[in-house]
Coordinates of C-alpha atoms in Angstrom, one line a residue:
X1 CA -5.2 -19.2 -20.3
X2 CA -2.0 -19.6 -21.4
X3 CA -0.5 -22.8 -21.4
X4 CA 2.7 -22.5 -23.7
X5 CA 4.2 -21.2 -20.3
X6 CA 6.7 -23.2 -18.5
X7 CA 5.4 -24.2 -14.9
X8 CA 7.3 -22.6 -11.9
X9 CA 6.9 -23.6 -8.3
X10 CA 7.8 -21.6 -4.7
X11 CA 7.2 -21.6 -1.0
X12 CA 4.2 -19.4 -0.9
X13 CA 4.0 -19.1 2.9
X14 CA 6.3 -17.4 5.7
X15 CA 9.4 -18.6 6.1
X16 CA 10.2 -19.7 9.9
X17 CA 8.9 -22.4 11.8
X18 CA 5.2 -22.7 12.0
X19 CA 2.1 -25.0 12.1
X20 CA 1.5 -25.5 8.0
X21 CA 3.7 -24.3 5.1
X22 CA 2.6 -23.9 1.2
X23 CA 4.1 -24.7 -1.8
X24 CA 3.0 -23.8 -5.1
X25 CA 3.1 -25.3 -8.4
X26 CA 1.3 -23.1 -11.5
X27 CA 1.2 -24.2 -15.5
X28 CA 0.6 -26.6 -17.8
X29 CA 2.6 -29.7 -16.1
X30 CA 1.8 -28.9 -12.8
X31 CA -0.6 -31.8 -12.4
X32 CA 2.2 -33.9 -14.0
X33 CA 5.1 -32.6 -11.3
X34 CA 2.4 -33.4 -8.3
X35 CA 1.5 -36.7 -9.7
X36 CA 5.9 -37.3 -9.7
X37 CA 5.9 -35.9 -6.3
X38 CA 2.2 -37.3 -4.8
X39 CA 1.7 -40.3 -3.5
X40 CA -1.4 -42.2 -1.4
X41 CA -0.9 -43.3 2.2
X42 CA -1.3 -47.0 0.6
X43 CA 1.9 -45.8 -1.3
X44 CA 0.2 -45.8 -5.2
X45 CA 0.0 -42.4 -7.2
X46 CA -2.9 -40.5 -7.9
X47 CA -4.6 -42.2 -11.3
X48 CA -7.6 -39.7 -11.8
X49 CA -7.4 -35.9 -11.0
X50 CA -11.3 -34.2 -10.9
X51 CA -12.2 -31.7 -13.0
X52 CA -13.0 -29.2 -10.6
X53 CA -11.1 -28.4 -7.5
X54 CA -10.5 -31.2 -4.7
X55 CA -8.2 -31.6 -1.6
X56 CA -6.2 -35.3 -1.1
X57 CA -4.1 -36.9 1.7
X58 CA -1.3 -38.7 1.0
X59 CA 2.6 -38.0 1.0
X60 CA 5.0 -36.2 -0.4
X61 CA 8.1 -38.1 -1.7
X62 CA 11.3 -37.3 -3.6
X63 CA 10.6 -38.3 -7.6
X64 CA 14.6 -39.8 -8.0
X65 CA 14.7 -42.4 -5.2
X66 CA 11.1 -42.4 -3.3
X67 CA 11.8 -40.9 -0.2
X68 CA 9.4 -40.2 2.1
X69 CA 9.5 -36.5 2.9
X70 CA 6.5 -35.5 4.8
X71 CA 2.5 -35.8 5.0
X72 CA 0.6 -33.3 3.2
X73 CA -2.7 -32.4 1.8
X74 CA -2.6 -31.4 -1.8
X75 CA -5.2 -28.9 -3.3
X76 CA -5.7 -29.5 -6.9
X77 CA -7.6 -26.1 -8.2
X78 CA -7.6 -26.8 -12.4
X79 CA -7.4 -23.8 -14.8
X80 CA -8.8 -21.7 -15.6
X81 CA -10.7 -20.6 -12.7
X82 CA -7.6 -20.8 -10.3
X83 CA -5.3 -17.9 -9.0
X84 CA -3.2 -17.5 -11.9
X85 CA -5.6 -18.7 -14.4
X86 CA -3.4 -22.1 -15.3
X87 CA -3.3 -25.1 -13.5
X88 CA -2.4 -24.9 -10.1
X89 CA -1.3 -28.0 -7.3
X90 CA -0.6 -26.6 -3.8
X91 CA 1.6 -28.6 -1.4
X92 CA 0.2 -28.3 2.4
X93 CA 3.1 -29.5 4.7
X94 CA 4.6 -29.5 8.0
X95 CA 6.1 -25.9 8.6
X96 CA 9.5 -26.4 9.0
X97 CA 11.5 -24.7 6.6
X98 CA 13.6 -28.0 6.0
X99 CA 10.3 -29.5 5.5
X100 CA 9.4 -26.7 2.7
X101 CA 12.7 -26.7 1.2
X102 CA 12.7 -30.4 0.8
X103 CA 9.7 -30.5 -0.8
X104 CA 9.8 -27.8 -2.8
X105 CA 12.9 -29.4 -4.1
X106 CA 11.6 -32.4 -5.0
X107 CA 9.1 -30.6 -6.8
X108 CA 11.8 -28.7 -9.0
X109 CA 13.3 -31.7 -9.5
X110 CA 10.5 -33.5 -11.2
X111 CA 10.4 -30.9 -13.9
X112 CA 9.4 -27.4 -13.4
X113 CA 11.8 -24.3 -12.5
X114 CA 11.5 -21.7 -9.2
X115 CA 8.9 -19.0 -9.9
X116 CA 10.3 -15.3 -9.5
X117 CA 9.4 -12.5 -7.1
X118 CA 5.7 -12.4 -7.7
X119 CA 5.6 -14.4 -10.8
X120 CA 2.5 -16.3 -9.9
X121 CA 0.1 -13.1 -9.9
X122 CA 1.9 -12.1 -12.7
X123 CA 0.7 -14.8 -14.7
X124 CA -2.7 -14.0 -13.2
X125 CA -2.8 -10.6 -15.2
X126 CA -1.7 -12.1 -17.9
X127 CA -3.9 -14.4 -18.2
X128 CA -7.0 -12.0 -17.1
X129 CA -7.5 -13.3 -13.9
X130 CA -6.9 -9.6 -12.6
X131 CA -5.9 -6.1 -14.0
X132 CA -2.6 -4.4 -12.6
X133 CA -4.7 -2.0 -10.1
X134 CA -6.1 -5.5 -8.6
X135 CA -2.9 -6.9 -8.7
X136 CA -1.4 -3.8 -6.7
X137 CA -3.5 -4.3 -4.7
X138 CA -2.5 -7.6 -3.9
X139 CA 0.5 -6.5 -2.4
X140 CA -0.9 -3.6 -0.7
X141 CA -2.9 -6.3 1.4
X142 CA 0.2 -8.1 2.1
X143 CA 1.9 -5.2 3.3
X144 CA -0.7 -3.3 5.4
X145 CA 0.0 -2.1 8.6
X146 CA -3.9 -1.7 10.2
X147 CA -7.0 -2.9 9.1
X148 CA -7.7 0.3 7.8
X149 CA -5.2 0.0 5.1
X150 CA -6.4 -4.0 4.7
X151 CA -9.8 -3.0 3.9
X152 CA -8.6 -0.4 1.5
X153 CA -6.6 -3.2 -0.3
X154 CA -9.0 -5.9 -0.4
X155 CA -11.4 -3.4 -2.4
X156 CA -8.9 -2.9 -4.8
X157 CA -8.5 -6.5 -5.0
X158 CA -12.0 -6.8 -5.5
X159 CA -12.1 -4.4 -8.1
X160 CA -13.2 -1.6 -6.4
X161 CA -10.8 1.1 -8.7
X162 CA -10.8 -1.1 -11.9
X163 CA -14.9 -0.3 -11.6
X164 CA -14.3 3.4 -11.3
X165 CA -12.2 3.7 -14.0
X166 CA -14.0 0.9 -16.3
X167 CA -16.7 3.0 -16.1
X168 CA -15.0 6.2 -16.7
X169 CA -13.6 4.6 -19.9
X170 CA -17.4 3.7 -21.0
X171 CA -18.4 6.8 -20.5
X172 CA -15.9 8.2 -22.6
X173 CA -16.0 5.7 -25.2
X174 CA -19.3 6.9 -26.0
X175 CA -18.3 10.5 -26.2
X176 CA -15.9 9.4 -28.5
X177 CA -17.9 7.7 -30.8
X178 CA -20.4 10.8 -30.8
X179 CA -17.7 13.2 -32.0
X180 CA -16.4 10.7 -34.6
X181 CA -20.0 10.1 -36.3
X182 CA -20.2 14.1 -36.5
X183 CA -17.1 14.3 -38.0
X184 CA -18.3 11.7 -40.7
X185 CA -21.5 13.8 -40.9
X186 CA -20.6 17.4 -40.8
X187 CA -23.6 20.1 -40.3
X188 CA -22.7 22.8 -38.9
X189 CA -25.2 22.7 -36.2
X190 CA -24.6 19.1 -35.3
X191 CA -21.1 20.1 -35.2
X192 CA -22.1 23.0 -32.5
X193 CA -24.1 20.2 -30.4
X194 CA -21.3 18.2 -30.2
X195 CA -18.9 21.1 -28.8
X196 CA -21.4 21.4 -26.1
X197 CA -21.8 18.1 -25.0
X198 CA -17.8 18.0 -24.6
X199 CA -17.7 20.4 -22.7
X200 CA -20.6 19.0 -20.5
X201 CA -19.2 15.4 -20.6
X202 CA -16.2 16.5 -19.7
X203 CA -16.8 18.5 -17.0
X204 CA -18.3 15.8 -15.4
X205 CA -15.7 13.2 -16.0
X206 CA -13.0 15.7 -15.0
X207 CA -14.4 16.3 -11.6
X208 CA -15.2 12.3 -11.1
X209 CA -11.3 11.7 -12.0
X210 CA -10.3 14.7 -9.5
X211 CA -11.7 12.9 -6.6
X212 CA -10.0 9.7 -7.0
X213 CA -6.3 12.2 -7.9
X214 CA -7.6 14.4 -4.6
X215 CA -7.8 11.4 -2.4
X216 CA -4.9 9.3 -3.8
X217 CA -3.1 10.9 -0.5
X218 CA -5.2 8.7 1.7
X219 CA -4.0 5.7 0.1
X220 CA -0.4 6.6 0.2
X221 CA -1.2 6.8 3.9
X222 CA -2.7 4.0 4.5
X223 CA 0.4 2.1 2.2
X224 CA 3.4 3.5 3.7
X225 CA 2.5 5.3 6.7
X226 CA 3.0 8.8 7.7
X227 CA 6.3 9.8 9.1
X228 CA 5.8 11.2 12.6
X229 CA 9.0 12.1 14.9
X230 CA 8.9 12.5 18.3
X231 CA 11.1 16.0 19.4
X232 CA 12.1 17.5 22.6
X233 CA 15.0 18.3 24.9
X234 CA 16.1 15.5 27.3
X235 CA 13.7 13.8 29.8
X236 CA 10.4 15.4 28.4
X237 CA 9.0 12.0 28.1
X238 CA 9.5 11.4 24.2
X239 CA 10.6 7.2 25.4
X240 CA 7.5 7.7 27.7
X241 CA 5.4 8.8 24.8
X242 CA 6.9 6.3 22.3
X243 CA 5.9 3.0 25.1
X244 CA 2.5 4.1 25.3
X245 CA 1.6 4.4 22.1
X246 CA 3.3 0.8 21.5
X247 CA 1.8 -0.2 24.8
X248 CA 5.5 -2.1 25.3
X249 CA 8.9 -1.3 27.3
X250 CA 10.7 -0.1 23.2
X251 CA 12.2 2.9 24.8
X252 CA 14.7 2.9 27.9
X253 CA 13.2 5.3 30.0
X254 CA 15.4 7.0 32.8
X255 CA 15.5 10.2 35.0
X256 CA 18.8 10.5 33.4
X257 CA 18.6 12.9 30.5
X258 CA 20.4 11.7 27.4
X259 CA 19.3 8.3 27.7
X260 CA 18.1 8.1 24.2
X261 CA 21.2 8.4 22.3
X262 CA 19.6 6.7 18.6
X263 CA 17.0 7.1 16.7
X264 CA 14.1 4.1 17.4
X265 CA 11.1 3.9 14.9
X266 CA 7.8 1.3 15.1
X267 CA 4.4 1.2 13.5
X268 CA 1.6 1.6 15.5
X269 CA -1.8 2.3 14.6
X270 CA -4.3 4.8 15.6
X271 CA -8.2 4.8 14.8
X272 CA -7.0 2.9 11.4
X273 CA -4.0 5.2 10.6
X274 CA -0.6 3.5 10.5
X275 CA 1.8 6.4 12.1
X276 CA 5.5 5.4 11.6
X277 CA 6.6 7.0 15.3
X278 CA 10.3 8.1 15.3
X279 CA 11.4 8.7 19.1
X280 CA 14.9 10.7 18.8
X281 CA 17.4 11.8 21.1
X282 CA 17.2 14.6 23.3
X283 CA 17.8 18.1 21.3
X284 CA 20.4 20.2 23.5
X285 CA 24.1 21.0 23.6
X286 CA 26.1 18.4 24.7
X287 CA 29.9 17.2 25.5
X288 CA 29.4 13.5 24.8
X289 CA 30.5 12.4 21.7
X290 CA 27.4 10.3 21.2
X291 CA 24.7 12.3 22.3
X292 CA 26.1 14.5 19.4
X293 CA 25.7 12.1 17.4
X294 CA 21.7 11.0 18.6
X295 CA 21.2 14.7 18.8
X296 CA 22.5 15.4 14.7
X297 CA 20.8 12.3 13.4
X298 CA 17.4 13.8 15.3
X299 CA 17.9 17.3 13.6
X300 CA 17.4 15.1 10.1
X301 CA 14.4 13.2 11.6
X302 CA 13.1 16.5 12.1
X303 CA 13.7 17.6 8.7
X304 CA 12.0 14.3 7.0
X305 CA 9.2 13.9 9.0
X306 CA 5.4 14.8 8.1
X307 CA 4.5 15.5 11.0
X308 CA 6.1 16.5 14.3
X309 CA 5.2 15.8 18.0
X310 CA 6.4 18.7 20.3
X311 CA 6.7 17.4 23.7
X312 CA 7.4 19.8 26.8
X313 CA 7.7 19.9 30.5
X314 CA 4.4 21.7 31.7
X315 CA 6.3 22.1 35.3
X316 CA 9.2 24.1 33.6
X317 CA 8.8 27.3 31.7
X318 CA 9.7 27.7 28.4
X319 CA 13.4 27.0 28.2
X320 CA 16.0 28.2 24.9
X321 CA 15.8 24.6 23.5
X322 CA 12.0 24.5 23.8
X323 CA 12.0 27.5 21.6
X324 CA 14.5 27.0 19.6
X325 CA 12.5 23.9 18.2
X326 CA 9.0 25.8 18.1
X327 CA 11.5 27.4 15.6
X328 CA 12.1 24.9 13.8
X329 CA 9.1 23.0 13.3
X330 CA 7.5 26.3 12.3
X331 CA 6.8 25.2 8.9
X332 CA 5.9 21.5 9.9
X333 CA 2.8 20.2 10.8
X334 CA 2.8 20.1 14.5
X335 CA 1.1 19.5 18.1
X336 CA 2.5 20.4 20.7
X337 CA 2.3 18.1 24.3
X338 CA 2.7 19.7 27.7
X339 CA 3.5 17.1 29.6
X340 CA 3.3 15.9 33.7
X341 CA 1.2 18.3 34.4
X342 CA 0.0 15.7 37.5
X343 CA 2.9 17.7 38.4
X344 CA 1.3 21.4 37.7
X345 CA 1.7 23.4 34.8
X346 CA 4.1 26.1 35.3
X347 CA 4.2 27.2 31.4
X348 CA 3.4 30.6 30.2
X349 CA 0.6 29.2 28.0
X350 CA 0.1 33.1 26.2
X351 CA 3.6 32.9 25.8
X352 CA 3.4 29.0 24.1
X353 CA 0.2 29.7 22.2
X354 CA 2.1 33.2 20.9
X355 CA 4.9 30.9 19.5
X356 CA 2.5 28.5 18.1
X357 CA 0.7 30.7 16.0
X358 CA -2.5 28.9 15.8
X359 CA -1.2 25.0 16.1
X360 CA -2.5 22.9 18.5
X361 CA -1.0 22.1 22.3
X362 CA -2.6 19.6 24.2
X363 CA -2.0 19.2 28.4
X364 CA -1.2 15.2 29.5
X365 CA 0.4 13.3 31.7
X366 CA 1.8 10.3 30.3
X367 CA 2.1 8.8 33.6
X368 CA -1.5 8.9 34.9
X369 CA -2.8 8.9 31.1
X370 CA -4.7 11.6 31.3
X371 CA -5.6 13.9 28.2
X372 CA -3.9 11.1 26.1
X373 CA -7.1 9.9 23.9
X374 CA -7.8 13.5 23.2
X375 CA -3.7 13.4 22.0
X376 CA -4.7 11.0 19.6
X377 CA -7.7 12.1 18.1
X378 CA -5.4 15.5 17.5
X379 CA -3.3 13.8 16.2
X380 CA -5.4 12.1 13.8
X381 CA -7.0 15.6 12.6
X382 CA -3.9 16.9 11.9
X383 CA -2.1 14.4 10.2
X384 CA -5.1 13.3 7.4
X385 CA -7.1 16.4 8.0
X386 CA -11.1 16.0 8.8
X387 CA -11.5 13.7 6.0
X388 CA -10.9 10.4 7.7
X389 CA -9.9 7.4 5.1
X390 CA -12.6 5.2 6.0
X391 CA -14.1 5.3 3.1
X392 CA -16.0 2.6 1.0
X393 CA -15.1 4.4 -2.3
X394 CA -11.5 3.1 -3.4
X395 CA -9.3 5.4 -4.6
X396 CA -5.7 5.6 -6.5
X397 CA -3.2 4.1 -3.9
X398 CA 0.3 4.6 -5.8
X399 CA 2.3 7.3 -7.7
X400 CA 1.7 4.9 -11.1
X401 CA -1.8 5.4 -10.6
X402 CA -2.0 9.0 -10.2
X403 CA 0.2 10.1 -12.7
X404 CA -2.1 8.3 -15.4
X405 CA -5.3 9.3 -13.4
X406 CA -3.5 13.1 -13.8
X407 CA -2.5 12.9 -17.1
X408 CA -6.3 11.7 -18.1
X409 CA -7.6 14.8 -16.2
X410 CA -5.6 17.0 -18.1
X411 CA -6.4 15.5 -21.8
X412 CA -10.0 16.2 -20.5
X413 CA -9.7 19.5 -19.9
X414 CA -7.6 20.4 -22.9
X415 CA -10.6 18.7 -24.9
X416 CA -13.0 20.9 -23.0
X417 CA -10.9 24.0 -23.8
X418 CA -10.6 22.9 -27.6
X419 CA -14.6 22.4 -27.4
X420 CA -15.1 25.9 -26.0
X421 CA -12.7 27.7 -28.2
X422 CA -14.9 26.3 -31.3
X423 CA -11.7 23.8 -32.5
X424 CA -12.4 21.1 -35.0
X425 CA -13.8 18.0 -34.2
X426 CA -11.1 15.5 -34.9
X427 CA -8.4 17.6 -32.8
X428 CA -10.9 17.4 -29.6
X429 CA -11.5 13.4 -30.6
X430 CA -7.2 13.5 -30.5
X431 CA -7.5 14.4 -26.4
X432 CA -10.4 12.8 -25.9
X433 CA -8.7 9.3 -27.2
X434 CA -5.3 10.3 -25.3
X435 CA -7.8 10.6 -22.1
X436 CA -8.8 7.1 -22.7
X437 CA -5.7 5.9 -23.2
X438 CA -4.2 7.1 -20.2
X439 CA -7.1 6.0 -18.3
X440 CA -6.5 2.5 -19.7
X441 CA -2.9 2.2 -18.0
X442 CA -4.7 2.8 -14.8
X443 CA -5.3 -0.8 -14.7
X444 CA -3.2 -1.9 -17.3
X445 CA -3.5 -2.1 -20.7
X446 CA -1.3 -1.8 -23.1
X447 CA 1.5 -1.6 -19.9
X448 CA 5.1 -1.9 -21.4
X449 CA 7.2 -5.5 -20.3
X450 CA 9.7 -3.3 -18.5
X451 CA 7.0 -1.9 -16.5
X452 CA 5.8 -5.4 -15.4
X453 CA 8.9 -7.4 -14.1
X454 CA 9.4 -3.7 -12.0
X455 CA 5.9 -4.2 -10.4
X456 CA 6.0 -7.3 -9.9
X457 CA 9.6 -7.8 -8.6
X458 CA 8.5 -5.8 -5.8
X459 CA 6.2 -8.6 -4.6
X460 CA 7.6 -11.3 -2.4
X461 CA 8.6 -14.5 -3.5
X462 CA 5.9 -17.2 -3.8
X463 CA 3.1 -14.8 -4.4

């Protein structure tokens, strides 16, 4: 615990009206602050604080002239077994955001400053309270999308990658130390041994720290999302598609085509996986000004997006915009929807399946619903291929992450090589210490300043 720190305080709950609102005090005068701010519905302060965490009623009041200013609980939670490792007084008040404000000025009045963009779990890894995966973690939960992606982030915060890579490190370390004692001990055969359990060791280690590079897709997934647009000439039923799978009225939905003239883009989940859906404008020549426009700024949706929904009229045959997109999206990951076919299919399916080479087309009617769940399970496969992230392994969920994870992996195998090659001892120890290293800033150690007020400037304020 470090309690040289200067305290810092913030509104650690949603801003907006609502039923409770937090603020947060953390450091070494934080009891001090609450005491200025606290006081007990029979209007004396607080006189003794318990050593181990307690909740009290009382009100809040400003420190300079006494003014009432809202009744509150206050959570006392002492360092160093607290969030942030230091001591911590939280505020529980009335929601209003006057209410917060007001508070949370009185608070920085009595002594302590406003805490930056995720300063208080800052402090936490600083103090030990959590390691930089765990603290990415953190925001990961704060920012997923389906419970999918909050599951995944809750096992990091829990440790789940810190585990993996704690023990990869071990593992290591021991390596390590066998190839140093040889090299204090040279024998020619011990030195041989050695080679050979290098290469054995890291082998193993190498194809343990591929899984977690080889699956770090799944958490950039389940972080940001995969980028789906919604193409087709006017009237298809891409604003049709787009409501359903929001189950709301988003879209404006017309027998006029053109209606869509912009590009509209929501989150929605399916079985776990957050899609962000993209419905775009009609693609077809046109005289208006602004469907040129909606039809252009689809043309770079198409370009962007990982993965494309074709949708088509299954009562119309192929027409030159329908192929001019199968075109198009030739090189995208695709699936293709024939839709109302409650009214018939009149597509040339050789013909479709011909220009699909191979991808998938599925028949529905987003009218009736039919063929829609098997639309989605499609969709599913094809976007995160069969391995579905439901996993209870964790995994590496940002680019930091897997760049170290990589660069470990490749100090493996460069020891392994050096060990098969018959290289001396101490340069396979130099790649086998560089592995370890690089696993280490995985979850932080050794992590540069710079590097930290990045991370952690991403975080929202209060957290």
């Amino acid at each position: 615990m470090t309690d040289f720190w200067d305290t810092i305080a913030a509104i650690a709950s949603a801003r907006g009206e609502a039923s409770v609102g937090i603020v947060r005090i953390s450091g070494a005068s934080a009891r001090k602050i609450a005491e200025a701010v606290f006081r007990r519905p029979s209007g004396r302060p607080v006189k003794r604080w318990s050593s181990r965490r307690s909740v009290l009623y009382g009100l809040a009041v400003h420190p300079k002239d006494g003014r009432e200013l809202d009744e509150v609980l206050l959570l006392w939670m002492p360092g160093p077994r607290s969030y942030t490792g230091e001591d911590v007084v939280e505020f529980q008040v009335h929601g209003g955001s006057r209410v917060l404000e007001g508070v949370l000025e009185a608070i920085l009045v009595a002594g302590c400053r406003l805490a930056e963009p995720g300063e208080f779990t800052k402090r936490a890894f600083l103090n030990g309270r959590m390691d930089l995966s765990q603290a990415e973690g953190v925001m990961d939960l704060i920012r997923a999308k389906t419970d999918l992606a909050s599951q995944a982030a809750l096992r990091q915060v829990r440790g789940g990658l810190r585990e993996n890579v704690v023990g990869l490190r071990r593992r290591l370390l021991r390596l390590e130390a066998h190839v140093e004692v040889t090299i204090d001990y040279p024998e020619h055969e011990v030195e041989d041994e050695a080679r050979d359990l290098v290469v054995k060791e890291c082998e193993a280690l190498g194809r343990e720290v591929t899984q977690i590079v080889d699956s770090s897709h799944l958490g950039q997934i389940l972080r940001d999302g995969i980028g789906t647009a919604i193409l087709g000439r006017p009237n298809v039923g891409k604003s049709s598609l787009m409501n359903r799978l929001l189950r709301r009225e988003r879209a404006i939905v017309t027998e006029i085509p053109g209606t869509t003239r912009d590009v509209l883009e929501e989150y929605v989940s399916i079985e776990g996986i957050p899609f962000r859906i993209i419905d775009t404008a009609g693609i077809r020549d046109t005289e208006d000004v602004v469907e040129q426009i909606g039809v252009e700024r689809s043309r770079e949706v198409m370009e962007d997006a990982e993965v494309v929904i074709l949708i088509m009229n299954a009562g119309e045959p192929l027409g030159p915009e329908d192929e001019e997109l199968l075109r198009a999206t030739r090189a995208k990951p695709r699936l293709v929807l024939l839709n109302k076919v409650d009214l018939g299919i009149h597509v040339d399916v050789k013909e479709l399946e011909s220009a699909l080479g191979g991808d998938s087309w599925i028949a529905v009617s987003l009218k009736t619903g039919e063929g829609v769940d098997a639309f989605l399970s499609e969709l599913v496969r094809i976007a995160v291929g069969e391995e579905h992230p439901m996993l209870e392994s964790s995994f590496a969920t940002n680019a930091r992450q897997t760049n170290y994870l990589r660069e470990a992996l490749e100090d493996l195998n460069l020891a392994r090589f050096a060990a098969l090659e018959g290289a001396t001892l101490d340069i396979i120890a130099v790649q086998l210490q560089s592995a370890y290293a690089a696993l280490g800033q995985v979850i932080g150690e050794e992590v540069g300043e710079d590097l930290l007020d990045e991370i952690f400037s991403q975080f929202c304020l209060g957290k």
